[in-house]
mmCIF file of C-alpha atoms in Angstrom:
data_model
loop_
_atom_site.group_PDB
_atom_site.id
_atom_site.type_symbol
_atom_site.label_atom_id
_atom_site.label_comp_id
_atom_site.label_asym_id
_atom_site.label_seq_id
_atom_site.Cartn_x
_atom_site.Cartn_y
_atom_site.Cartn_z
ATOM 1 C CA ILE A 30 -6.074 9.539 -20.224
ATOM 2 C CA LEU A 31 -3.732 10.823 -17.524
ATOM 3 C CA ASN A 32 -0.147 9.826 -17.379
ATOM 4 C CA VAL A 33 0.478 8.616 -13.793
ATOM 5 C CA GLU A 34 3.898 7.181 -13.069
ATOM 6 C CA GLN A 35 4.929 5.363 -9.936
ATOM 7 C CA SER A 36 8.453 4.374 -8.922
ATOM 8 C CA PRO A 37 10.037 2.018 -8.067
ATOM 9 C CA GLN A 38 7.859 -0.755 -9.573
ATOM 10 C CA SER A 39 8.782 -3.158 -6.846
ATOM 11 C CA LEU A 40 10.824 -2.974 -3.688
ATOM 12 C CA HIS A 41 12.268 -5.395 -1.189
ATOM 13 C CA VAL A 42 13.261 -4.222 2.135
ATOM 14 C CA GLN A 43 14.153 -5.790 5.416
ATOM 15 C CA GLU A 44 11.905 -5.459 8.469
ATOM 16 C CA GLY A 45 12.673 -2.274 10.323
ATOM 17 C CA ASP A 46 13.933 -0.323 7.226
ATOM 18 C CA SER A 47 12.287 2.912 6.239
ATOM 19 C CA THR A 48 11.301 3.313 2.623
ATOM 20 C CA ASN A 49 9.586 5.755 0.222
ATOM 21 C CA PHE A 50 7.834 5.678 -3.085
ATOM 22 C CA THR A 51 7.105 8.390 -5.707
ATOM 23 C CA CYS A 52 3.967 9.130 -7.652
ATOM 24 C CA SER A 53 4.132 11.545 -10.587
ATOM 25 C CA PHE A 54 0.967 13.034 -12.163
ATOM 26 C CA PRO A 55 -0.044 15.963 -14.406
ATOM 27 C CA SER A 56 -0.243 19.177 -12.387
ATOM 28 C CA SER A 57 -2.968 20.640 -14.501
ATOM 29 C CA ASN A 58 -6.693 20.281 -13.492
ATOM 30 C CA PHE A 59 -5.599 18.921 -10.258
ATOM 31 C CA TYR A 60 -8.385 18.343 -7.627
ATOM 32 C CA ALA A 61 -7.024 15.529 -5.297
ATOM 33 C CA LEU A 62 -4.355 12.795 -5.084
ATOM 34 C CA HIS A 63 -5.350 9.339 -3.683
ATOM 35 C CA TRP A 64 -3.096 6.691 -2.118
ATOM 36 C CA TYR A 65 -4.374 3.188 -1.805
ATOM 37 C CA ARG A 66 -2.896 -0.030 -0.295
ATOM 38 C CA TRP A 67 -3.731 -3.262 -1.910
ATOM 39 C CA GLU A 68 -2.897 -6.494 -0.033
ATOM 40 C CA THR A 69 -2.976 -9.814 -1.780
ATOM 41 C CA ALA A 70 -6.533 -11.335 -1.615
ATOM 42 C CA LYS A 71 -8.007 -8.250 -0.122
ATOM 43 C CA SER A 72 -9.673 -5.126 -1.547
ATOM 44 C CA PRO A 73 -7.711 -1.981 -2.252
ATOM 45 C CA GLU A 74 -8.039 0.381 0.750
ATOM 46 C CA ALA A 75 -7.746 4.149 0.870
ATOM 47 C CA LEU A 76 -4.618 5.433 2.857
ATOM 48 C CA PHE A 77 -4.768 9.045 2.063
ATOM 49 C CA VAL A 78 -6.806 11.618 0.019
ATOM 50 C CA MET A 79 -4.761 14.908 -0.348
ATOM 51 C CA THR A 80 -5.916 18.183 -1.870
ATOM 52 C CA LEU A 81 -3.700 21.003 -0.861
ATOM 53 C CA ASN A 82 -0.234 21.833 -2.141
ATOM 54 C CA GLY A 83 2.315 21.177 0.647
ATOM 55 C CA ASP A 84 -0.220 18.961 2.412
ATOM 56 C CA GLU A 85 1.305 16.125 4.616
ATOM 57 C CA LYS A 86 -0.738 13.381 6.056
ATOM 58 C CA LYS A 87 0.166 10.490 8.489
ATOM 59 C CA LYS A 88 -1.360 7.392 9.558
ATOM 60 C CA GLY A 89 0.657 5.460 12.009
ATOM 61 C CA ARG A 90 4.080 4.765 10.413
ATOM 62 C CA ILE A 91 2.866 5.839 7.002
ATOM 63 C CA SER A 92 3.011 9.323 5.855
ATOM 64 C CA ALA A 93 2.580 11.137 2.502
ATOM 65 C CA THR A 94 3.505 14.578 1.059
ATOM 66 C CA LEU A 95 2.034 16.414 -1.877
ATOM 67 C CA ASN A 96 3.350 18.949 -4.349
ATOM 68 C CA THR A 97 0.491 19.933 -6.750
ATOM 69 C CA LYS A 98 2.671 22.554 -8.626
ATOM 70 C CA GLU A 99 5.260 20.126 -9.833
ATOM 71 C CA GLY A 100 2.853 17.068 -9.770
ATOM 72 C CA TYR A 101 4.306 14.605 -7.328
ATOM 73 C CA SER A 102 3.553 12.850 -4.111
ATOM 74 C CA TYR A 103 5.837 10.800 -1.883
ATOM 75 C CA LEU A 104 4.739 7.954 0.386
ATOM 76 C CA TYR A 105 6.853 7.119 3.310
ATOM 77 C CA ILE A 106 6.924 4.057 5.490
ATOM 78 C CA LYS A 107 8.877 4.217 8.715
ATOM 79 C CA GLY A 108 10.296 0.934 10.261
ATOM 80 C CA SER A 109 8.608 -1.269 7.660
ATOM 81 C CA GLN A 110 6.821 -4.381 9.045
ATOM 82 C CA PRO A 111 5.898 -7.633 7.158
ATOM 83 C CA GLU A 112 2.201 -6.539 7.317
ATOM 84 C CA ASP A 113 3.139 -3.563 5.225
ATOM 85 C CA SER A 114 3.738 -5.830 2.313
ATOM 86 C CA ALA A 115 1.315 -4.777 -0.402
ATOM 87 C CA THR A 116 0.982 -2.923 -3.703
ATOM 88 C CA TYR A 117 0.697 0.844 -3.099
ATOM 89 C CA LEU A 118 -1.362 2.712 -5.804
ATOM 90 C CA CYS A 119 -1.688 6.429 -6.472
ATOM 91 C CA ALA A 120 -4.458 8.096 -8.428
ATOM 92 C CA PRO A 121 -5.073 11.675 -9.176
ATOM 93 C CA TYR A 122 -8.648 12.901 -9.175
ATOM 94 C CA GLN A 123 -9.914 15.751 -11.443
ATOM 95 C CA GLY A 124 -13.135 16.295 -9.728
ATOM 96 C CA ALA A 125 -16.068 17.581 -11.759
ATOM 97 C CA GLY A 126 -14.148 17.369 -14.956
ATOM 98 C CA SER A 127 -14.049 13.644 -14.816
ATOM 99 C CA TYR A 128 -15.270 11.490 -11.948
ATOM 100 C CA GLN A 129 -12.806 8.668 -12.659
ATOM 101 C CA LEU A 130 -9.604 8.001 -10.908
ATOM 102 C CA THR A 131 -6.593 7.193 -13.044
ATOM 103 C CA PHE A 132 -4.271 4.751 -11.226
ATOM 104 C CA GLY A 133 -0.616 4.304 -11.600
ATOM 105 C CA LYS A 134 0.789 0.745 -11.921
ATOM 106 C CA GLY A 135 1.634 0.762 -8.338
ATOM 107 C CA THR A 136 4.749 -0.042 -6.228
ATOM 108 C CA LYS A 137 4.948 -3.637 -4.934
ATOM 109 C CA LEU A 138 6.429 -3.643 -1.534
ATOM 110 C CA SER A 139 7.868 -6.812 0.071
ATOM 111 C CA VAL A 140 9.055 -6.682 3.665
ATOM 112 C CA ILE A 141 11.417 -9.466 4.532
ATOM 113 C CA PRO A 142 11.174 -10.609 8.192
ATOM 114 C CA ASP B 19 -20.806 -6.659 6.733
ATOM 115 C CA THR B 20 -21.540 -3.217 5.157
ATOM 116 C CA GLY B 21 -18.811 -3.124 2.685
ATOM 117 C CA VAL B 22 -18.872 -3.429 -1.076
ATOM 118 C CA SER B 23 -19.662 -6.990 -2.114
ATOM 119 C CA GLN B 24 -18.878 -8.680 -5.406
ATOM 120 C CA ASN B 25 -19.987 -11.934 -6.896
ATOM 121 C CA PRO B 26 -18.799 -14.383 -8.038
ATOM 122 C CA ARG B 27 -15.258 -14.018 -6.719
ATOM 123 C CA HIS B 28 -13.951 -16.317 -9.370
ATOM 124 C CA LYS B 29 -15.222 -17.283 -12.765
ATOM 125 C CA ILE B 30 -13.621 -19.603 -15.341
ATOM 126 C CA THR B 31 -15.249 -19.677 -18.677
ATOM 127 C CA LYS B 32 -14.683 -20.836 -22.175
ATOM 128 C CA ARG B 33 -13.891 -18.223 -24.927
ATOM 129 C CA GLY B 34 -17.221 -17.116 -26.482
ATOM 130 C CA GLN B 35 -19.329 -17.436 -23.463
ATOM 131 C CA ASN B 36 -21.132 -14.637 -21.721
ATOM 132 C CA VAL B 37 -20.254 -13.798 -18.092
ATOM 133 C CA THR B 38 -22.014 -11.497 -15.604
ATOM 134 C CA PHE B 39 -20.569 -10.028 -12.419
ATOM 135 C CA ARG B 40 -22.631 -8.284 -9.678
ATOM 136 C CA CYS B 41 -21.655 -5.618 -7.357
ATOM 137 C CA ASP B 42 -23.508 -4.476 -4.188
ATOM 138 C CA PRO B 43 -22.181 -1.075 -3.131
ATOM 139 C CA ILE B 44 -22.207 0.511 0.418
ATOM 140 C CA SER B 45 -25.907 1.304 0.744
ATOM 141 C CA GLU B 46 -25.742 5.127 1.198
ATOM 142 C CA HIS B 47 -23.171 5.407 -1.749
ATOM 143 C CA ASN B 48 -24.702 6.967 -4.894
ATOM 144 C CA ARG B 49 -21.572 6.605 -6.902
ATOM 145 C CA LEU B 50 -20.429 3.317 -8.421
ATOM 146 C CA TYR B 51 -17.442 2.434 -10.473
ATOM 147 C CA TRP B 52 -16.029 -0.584 -12.327
ATOM 148 C CA TYR B 53 -12.433 -0.991 -12.847
ATOM 149 C CA ARG B 54 -10.294 -3.863 -14.493
ATOM 150 C CA GLN B 55 -6.877 -4.819 -13.503
ATOM 151 C CA THR B 56 -4.500 -7.060 -15.407
ATOM 152 C CA LEU B 57 -1.181 -8.428 -14.323
ATOM 153 C CA GLY B 58 1.425 -5.686 -13.813
ATOM 154 C CA GLN B 59 -0.923 -2.827 -14.459
ATOM 155 C CA GLY B 60 -2.960 -0.508 -12.158
ATOM 156 C CA PRO B 61 -6.796 -0.619 -12.025
ATOM 157 C CA GLU B 62 -8.070 0.592 -15.339
ATOM 158 C CA PHE B 63 -11.372 2.600 -15.364
ATOM 159 C CA LEU B 64 -14.290 1.004 -17.226
ATOM 160 C CA THR B 65 -17.458 2.901 -16.197
ATOM 161 C CA TYR B 66 -19.172 5.120 -13.687
ATOM 162 C CA PHE B 67 -22.723 5.482 -12.399
ATOM 163 C CA GLN B 68 -24.291 8.193 -10.383
ATOM 164 C CA ASN B 69 -27.411 6.567 -9.019
ATOM 165 C CA GLU B 70 -28.912 4.707 -11.976
ATOM 166 C CA ALA B 71 -27.409 6.993 -14.764
ATOM 167 C CA GLN B 72 -24.184 5.671 -16.474
ATOM 168 C CA LEU B 73 -22.249 8.988 -16.734
ATOM 169 C CA GLU B 74 -18.848 7.861 -17.995
ATOM 170 C CA LYS B 75 -17.737 5.012 -19.998
ATOM 171 C CA SER B 76 -14.055 4.210 -20.978
ATOM 172 C CA ARG B 77 -13.257 4.629 -24.789
ATOM 173 C CA LEU B 78 -11.371 1.334 -24.334
ATOM 174 C CA LEU B 79 -14.563 -0.567 -23.499
ATOM 175 C CA SER B 80 -15.780 -2.545 -26.486
ATOM 176 C CA ASP B 81 -19.417 -3.010 -27.294
ATOM 177 C CA ARG B 82 -19.113 -6.487 -25.812
ATOM 178 C CA PHE B 83 -19.146 -4.954 -22.341
ATOM 179 C CA SER B 84 -22.335 -3.601 -20.725
ATOM 180 C CA ALA B 85 -23.124 -2.379 -17.343
ATOM 181 C CA GLU B 86 -26.369 -1.510 -15.627
ATOM 182 C CA ARG B 87 -27.295 -0.222 -12.269
ATOM 183 C CA PRO B 88 -31.172 -0.448 -12.085
ATOM 184 C CA LYS B 89 -32.775 1.495 -9.295
ATOM 185 C CA GLY B 90 -29.450 2.927 -8.302
ATOM 186 C CA SER B 91 -28.641 0.116 -6.094
ATOM 187 C CA PHE B 92 -26.551 -2.967 -7.199
ATOM 188 C CA SER B 93 -24.842 -2.982 -10.523
ATOM 189 C CA THR B 94 -24.052 -5.737 -13.081
ATOM 190 C CA LEU B 95 -21.215 -5.988 -15.540
ATOM 191 C CA GLU B 96 -21.875 -8.312 -18.449
ATOM 192 C CA ILE B 97 -19.163 -9.496 -20.885
ATOM 193 C CA GLN B 98 -20.474 -10.976 -24.127
ATOM 194 C CA ARG B 99 -18.554 -13.451 -26.301
ATOM 195 C CA THR B 100 -15.662 -13.521 -23.900
ATOM 196 C CA GLU B 101 -12.069 -13.429 -25.264
ATOM 197 C CA GLN B 102 -8.915 -14.497 -23.636
ATOM 198 C CA GLY B 103 -7.891 -10.898 -23.413
ATOM 199 C CA ASP B 104 -10.790 -10.337 -21.054
ATOM 200 C CA SER B 105 -9.042 -12.403 -18.373
ATOM 201 C CA ALA B 106 -8.528 -9.996 -15.574
ATOM 202 C CA MET B 107 -9.664 -8.824 -12.023
ATOM 203 C CA TYR B 108 -12.886 -6.888 -12.231
ATOM 204 C CA LEU B 109 -13.135 -4.422 -9.386
ATOM 205 C CA CYS B 110 -16.184 -2.509 -8.162
ATOM 206 C CA ALA B 111 -15.966 0.595 -5.945
ATOM 207 C CA SER B 112 -18.568 2.857 -4.440
ATOM 208 C CA SER B 113 -18.208 6.480 -3.274
ATOM 209 C CA ALA B 114 -20.375 9.014 -1.401
ATOM 210 C CA ASN B 115 -17.967 12.033 -1.348
ATOM 211 C CA PRO B 116 -17.952 14.088 -4.590
ATOM 212 C CA ASN B 117 -15.311 16.503 -3.108
ATOM 213 C CA THR B 118 -12.565 13.858 -2.651
ATOM 214 C CA GLY B 119 -13.756 10.926 -4.643
ATOM 215 C CA GLU B 120 -12.558 8.404 -2.165
ATOM 216 C CA LEU B 121 -13.438 4.941 -3.275
ATOM 217 C CA PHE B 122 -14.400 1.891 -1.291
ATOM 218 C CA PHE B 123 -13.521 -1.168 -3.194
ATOM 219 C CA GLY B 124 -14.919 -4.722 -3.220
ATOM 220 C CA GLU B 125 -12.521 -7.721 -3.220
ATOM 221 C CA GLY B 126 -12.974 -8.120 -6.969
ATOM 222 C CA SER B 127 -14.226 -10.896 -9.371
ATOM 223 C CA ARG B 128 -11.348 -12.751 -11.147
ATOM 224 C CA LEU B 129 -12.120 -13.872 -14.668
ATOM 225 C CA THR B 130 -10.228 -16.459 -16.494
ATOM 226 C CA VAL B 131 -11.187 -17.084 -20.138
ATOM 227 C CA LEU B 132 -9.843 -20.418 -21.519
#
């Protein structure tokens, strides 16, 4: 079972603030790193799937970076909006060695209007 | 709607009863997963199917849990002799891409065992 750590566990920010979260994972047997957003009463939704060291991906105001050598990824939200309130989950994927994703506990973001 | 569908969305049962959850994946996805999420935790892997074959099963899964995917389409997850510790959100996800493993989740089935 992989050790996946996310920090902080929860975060309250004011609307318009920018914020970031961290995901740490084992760097060995790395294949891909997933970020998901899980809003209350909805299904988890994929934000990014990242595979290359140094990769940076962006979707609107949300971006993510990946360091596979040291085993971490950052998720950034610029100018947080109330609709960004959700739990953000990261999960490394080891590919053919194991088909499962191992999720961290998530970071719960609350954006205060 | 062509997303992943799960039924029932909520189930309240008494300890000792059996419950069954159903998942209908996205039709062209050959990979199907079951996860369980409890309060304060991330989704925990339970089992994985590729078509009708169950290829991985969590060592944490007791023998009271069984999953099937007949004909490689929908899947069922059955919990026998439920215990209060089984109370959780049961998530189903499907995937078509073996290179990235991106999952498409259903909205989950919440189980409460009294």
